[in-house]
Short mmCIF file of C-alpha atoms and ligand atoms in Angstrom, two decimals:
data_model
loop_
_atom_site.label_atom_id
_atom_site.label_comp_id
_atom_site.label_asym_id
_atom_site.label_seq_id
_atom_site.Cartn_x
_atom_site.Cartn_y
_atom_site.Cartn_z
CA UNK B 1 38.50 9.21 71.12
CA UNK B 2 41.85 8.64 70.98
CA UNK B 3 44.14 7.46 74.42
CA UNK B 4 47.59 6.46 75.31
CA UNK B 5 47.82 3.85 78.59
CA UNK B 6 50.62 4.05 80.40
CA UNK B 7 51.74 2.31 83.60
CA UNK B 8 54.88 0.05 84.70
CA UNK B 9 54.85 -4.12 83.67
CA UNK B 10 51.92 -5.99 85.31
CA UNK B 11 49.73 -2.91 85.90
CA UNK B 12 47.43 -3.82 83.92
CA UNK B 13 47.44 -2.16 80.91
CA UNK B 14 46.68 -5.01 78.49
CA UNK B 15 43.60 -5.68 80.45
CA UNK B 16 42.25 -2.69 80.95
CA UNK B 17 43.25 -1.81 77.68
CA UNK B 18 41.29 -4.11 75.75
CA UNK B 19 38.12 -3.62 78.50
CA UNK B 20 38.32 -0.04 77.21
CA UNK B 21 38.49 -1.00 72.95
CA UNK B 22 35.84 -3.02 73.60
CA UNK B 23 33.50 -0.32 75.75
CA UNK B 24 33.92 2.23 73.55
CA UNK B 25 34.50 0.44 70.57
CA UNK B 26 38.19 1.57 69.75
CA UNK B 27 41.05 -0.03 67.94
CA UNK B 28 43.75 -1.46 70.05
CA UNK B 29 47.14 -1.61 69.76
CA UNK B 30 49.85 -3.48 72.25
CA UNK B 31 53.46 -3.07 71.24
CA UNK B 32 54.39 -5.17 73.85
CA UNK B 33 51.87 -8.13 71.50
CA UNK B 34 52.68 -7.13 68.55
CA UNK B 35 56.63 -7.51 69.56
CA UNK B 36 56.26 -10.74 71.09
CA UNK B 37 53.72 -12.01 68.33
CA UNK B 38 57.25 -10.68 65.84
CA UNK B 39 59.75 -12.51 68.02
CA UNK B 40 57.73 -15.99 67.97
CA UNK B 41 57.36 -15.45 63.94
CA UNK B 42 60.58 -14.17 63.33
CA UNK B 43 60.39 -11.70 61.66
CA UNK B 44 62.91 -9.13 60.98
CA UNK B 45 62.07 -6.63 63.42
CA UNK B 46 61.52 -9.58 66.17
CA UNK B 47 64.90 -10.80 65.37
CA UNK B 48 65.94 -7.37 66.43
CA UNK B 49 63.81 -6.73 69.30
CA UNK B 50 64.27 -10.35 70.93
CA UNK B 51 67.58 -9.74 72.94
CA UNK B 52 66.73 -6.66 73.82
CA UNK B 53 62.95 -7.77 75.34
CA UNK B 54 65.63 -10.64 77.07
CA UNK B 55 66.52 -8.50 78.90
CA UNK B 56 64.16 -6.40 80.54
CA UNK B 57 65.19 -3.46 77.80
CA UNK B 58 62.80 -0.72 75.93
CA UNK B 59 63.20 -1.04 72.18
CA UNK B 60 65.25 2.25 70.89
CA UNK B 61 62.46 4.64 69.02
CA UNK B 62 64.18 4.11 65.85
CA UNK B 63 62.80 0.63 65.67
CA UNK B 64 59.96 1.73 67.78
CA UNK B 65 58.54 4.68 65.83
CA UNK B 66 58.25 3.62 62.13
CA UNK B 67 56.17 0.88 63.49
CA UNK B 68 53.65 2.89 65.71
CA UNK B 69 53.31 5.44 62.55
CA UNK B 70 52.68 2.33 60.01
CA UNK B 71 50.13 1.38 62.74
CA UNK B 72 48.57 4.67 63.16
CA UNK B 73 48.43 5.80 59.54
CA UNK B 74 46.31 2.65 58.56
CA UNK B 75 43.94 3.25 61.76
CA UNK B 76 43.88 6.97 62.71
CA UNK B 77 40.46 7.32 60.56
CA UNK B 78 39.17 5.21 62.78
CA UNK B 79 36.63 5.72 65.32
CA UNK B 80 39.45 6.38 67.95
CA UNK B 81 41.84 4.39 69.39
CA UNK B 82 43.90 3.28 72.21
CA UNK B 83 48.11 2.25 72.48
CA UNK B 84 49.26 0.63 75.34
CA UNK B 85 52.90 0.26 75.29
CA UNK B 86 53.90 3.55 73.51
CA UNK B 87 54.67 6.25 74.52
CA UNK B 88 57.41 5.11 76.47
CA UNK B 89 59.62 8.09 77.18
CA UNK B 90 59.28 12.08 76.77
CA UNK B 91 60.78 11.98 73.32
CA UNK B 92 57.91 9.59 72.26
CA UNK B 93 55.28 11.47 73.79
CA UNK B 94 56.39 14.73 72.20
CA UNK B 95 56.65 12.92 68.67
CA UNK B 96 53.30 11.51 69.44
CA UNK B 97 52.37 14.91 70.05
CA UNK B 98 53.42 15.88 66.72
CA UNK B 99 52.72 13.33 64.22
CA UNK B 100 48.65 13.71 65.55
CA UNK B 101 49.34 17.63 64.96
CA UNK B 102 50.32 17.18 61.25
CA UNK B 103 47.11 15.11 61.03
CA UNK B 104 44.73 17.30 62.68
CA UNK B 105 44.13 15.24 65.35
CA UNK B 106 45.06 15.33 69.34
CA UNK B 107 45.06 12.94 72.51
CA UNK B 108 42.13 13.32 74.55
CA UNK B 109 43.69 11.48 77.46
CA UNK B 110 46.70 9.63 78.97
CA UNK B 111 45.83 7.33 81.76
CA UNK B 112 48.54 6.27 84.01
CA UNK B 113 47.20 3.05 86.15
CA UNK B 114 49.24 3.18 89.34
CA UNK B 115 50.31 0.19 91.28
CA UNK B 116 52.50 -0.35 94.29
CA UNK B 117 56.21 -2.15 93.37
CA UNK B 118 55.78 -4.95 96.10
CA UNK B 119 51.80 -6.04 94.23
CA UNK B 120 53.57 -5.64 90.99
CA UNK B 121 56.79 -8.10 91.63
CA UNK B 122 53.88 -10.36 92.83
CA UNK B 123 51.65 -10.50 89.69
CA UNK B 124 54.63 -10.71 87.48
CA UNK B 125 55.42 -14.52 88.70
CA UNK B 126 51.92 -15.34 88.04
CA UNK B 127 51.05 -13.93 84.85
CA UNK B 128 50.24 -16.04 81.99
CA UNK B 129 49.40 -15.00 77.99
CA UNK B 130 47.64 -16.90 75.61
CA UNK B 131 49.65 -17.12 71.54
CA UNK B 132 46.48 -17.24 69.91
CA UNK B 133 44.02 -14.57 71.13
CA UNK B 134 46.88 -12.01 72.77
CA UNK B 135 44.66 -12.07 76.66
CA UNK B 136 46.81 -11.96 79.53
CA UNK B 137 46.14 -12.80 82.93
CA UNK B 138 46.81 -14.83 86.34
CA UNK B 139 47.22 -18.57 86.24
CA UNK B 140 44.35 -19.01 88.54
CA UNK B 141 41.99 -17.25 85.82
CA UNK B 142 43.03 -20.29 83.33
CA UNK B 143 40.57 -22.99 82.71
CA UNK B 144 41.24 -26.57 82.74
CA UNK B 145 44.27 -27.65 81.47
CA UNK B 146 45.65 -24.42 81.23
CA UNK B 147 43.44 -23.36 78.68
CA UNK B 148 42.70 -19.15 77.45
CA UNK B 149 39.46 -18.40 79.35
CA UNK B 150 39.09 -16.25 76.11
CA UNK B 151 39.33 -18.39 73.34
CA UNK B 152 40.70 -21.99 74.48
CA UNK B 153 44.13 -21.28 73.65
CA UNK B 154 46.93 -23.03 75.47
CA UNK B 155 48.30 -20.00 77.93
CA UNK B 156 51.61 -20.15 79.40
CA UNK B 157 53.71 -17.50 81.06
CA UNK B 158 55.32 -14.51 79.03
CA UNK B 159 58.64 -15.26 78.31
CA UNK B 160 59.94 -11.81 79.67
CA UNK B 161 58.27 -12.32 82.87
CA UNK B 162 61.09 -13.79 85.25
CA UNK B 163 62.47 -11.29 88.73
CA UNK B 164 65.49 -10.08 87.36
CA UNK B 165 63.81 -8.86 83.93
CA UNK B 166 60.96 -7.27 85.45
CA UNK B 167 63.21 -4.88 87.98
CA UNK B 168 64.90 -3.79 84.19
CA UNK B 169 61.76 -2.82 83.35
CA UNK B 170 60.49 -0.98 86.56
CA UNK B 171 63.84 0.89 86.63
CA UNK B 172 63.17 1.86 82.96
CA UNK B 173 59.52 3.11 83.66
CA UNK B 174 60.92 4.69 86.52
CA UNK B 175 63.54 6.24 84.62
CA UNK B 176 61.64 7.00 80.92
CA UNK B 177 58.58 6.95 81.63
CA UNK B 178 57.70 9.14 84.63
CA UNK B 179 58.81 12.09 82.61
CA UNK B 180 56.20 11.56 79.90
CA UNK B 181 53.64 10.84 82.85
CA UNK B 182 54.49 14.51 84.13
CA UNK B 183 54.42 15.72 80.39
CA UNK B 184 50.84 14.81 80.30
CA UNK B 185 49.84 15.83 83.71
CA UNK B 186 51.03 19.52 83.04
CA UNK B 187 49.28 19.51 79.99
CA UNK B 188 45.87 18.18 81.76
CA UNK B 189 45.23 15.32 79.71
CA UNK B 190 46.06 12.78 82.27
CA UNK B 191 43.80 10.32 84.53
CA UNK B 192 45.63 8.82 87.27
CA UNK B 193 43.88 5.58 88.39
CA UNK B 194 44.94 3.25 91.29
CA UNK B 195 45.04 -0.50 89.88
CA UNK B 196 45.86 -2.31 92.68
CA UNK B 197 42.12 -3.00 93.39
CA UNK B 198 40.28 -6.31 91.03
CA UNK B 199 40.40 -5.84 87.60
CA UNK B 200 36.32 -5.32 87.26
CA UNK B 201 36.40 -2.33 89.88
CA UNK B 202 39.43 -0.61 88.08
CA UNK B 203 37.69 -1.48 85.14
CA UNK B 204 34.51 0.78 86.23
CA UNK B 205 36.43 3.70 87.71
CA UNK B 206 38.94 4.06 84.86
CA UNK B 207 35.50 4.18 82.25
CA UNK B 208 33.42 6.74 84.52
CA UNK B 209 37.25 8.39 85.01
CA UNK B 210 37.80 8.44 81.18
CA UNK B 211 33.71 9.98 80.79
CA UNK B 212 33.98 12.44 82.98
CA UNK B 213 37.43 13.49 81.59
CA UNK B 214 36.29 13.86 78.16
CA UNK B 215 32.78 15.35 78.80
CA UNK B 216 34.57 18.41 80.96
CA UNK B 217 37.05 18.85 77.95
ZN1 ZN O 1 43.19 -16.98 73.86
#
């Protein structure tokens, strides 16, 4: 099985995401992580990406793309898997699209977890992330002393979450990523599901969503 998530900052997707991997025992792959793990190791590509993450800003595909094909070539035999993070815009979508074409495969799904602006602006000043493990979540999920309910890890809050960073990013999704949203939709491959509810309940409706999507295909 193979998915894209999609969704503006603070839907969810990391969450869900890796609820998903796990359930149906997929490989998972954040760019938004895997950027932020580059940035804090300085690498050459996080070098590049870190002013632009500053500031609320998509990464251009030419940086984005080599990295999601390195990813993809090393784990497309795979059982399946899921990306949250890309695609980000028609363009990417379409050479999605493509590069799973020249390797006989295809997207079963794109799920698109919806979430109203006001709820979103909210979660956003109380989101935390864990260095070690890569889980993300509210402060009030952290154990004692601030510690990864996940692995222990000492959690603090992402350092492109702040107000002014995240409207750069809604305005972005707005602007890029609707269009691949409707890209999917007329193609019927996508699964709209409403993520405003606790994490467990979208949790259960976006795996009977994602079953009953593939079994009618
Ligand atoms: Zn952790």
């Amino acid at each position: 099985m193979r998915l894209v998530l999609l969704g503006p900052p603070a839907s969810g997707k990391g969450t869900q995401g890796r609820f998903l991997a796990k359930e149906l025992g997929l490989d998972y792959l954040s760019t938004g992580a895997l950027l932020r793990e580059s940035i804090e190791n300085g690498t050459e590509l996080g070098i590049a990406a870190k002013p632009i993450l500053a500031r609320g800003g998509y990464l251009p595909d030419e940086l984005m793309q080599p990295l999601i094909v390195a990813w993809l070539e090393e784990n497309n035999s795979s059982e399946g898997w899921i990306l949250d993070g890309f695609p980000r815009s028609l363009a990417q979508a379409e050479f999605l699209e493509e590069w799973m074409a020249s390797h006989n495969s295809a997207l079963d799904a794109a799920i698109s977890l919806e979430v109203p602006f006001e709820e979103l602006l909210k979660r956003i000043v109380e989101r935390v992330e864990c260095p070690d493990c890569r889980w993300t979540g509210q402060e009030r999920e952290l154990s004692a002393q601030n510690r990864c309910p996940e692995c222990g890890g000492m959690a603090s809050s992402r350092a492109d979450d702040d107000e002014a960073n995240f409207r750069n990013r809604f305005a972005e999704f707005e602007q890029l990523t609707l269009p691949a949203i409707d890209y999917y939709s007329k193609r019927g491959k996508l699964i709209r599901v409403l993520s405003s509810a606790p994490k467990e309940s979208v949790s259960r409706t976006l795996l009977n969503s994602v079953f009953r999507s593939t079994e009618t295909a």
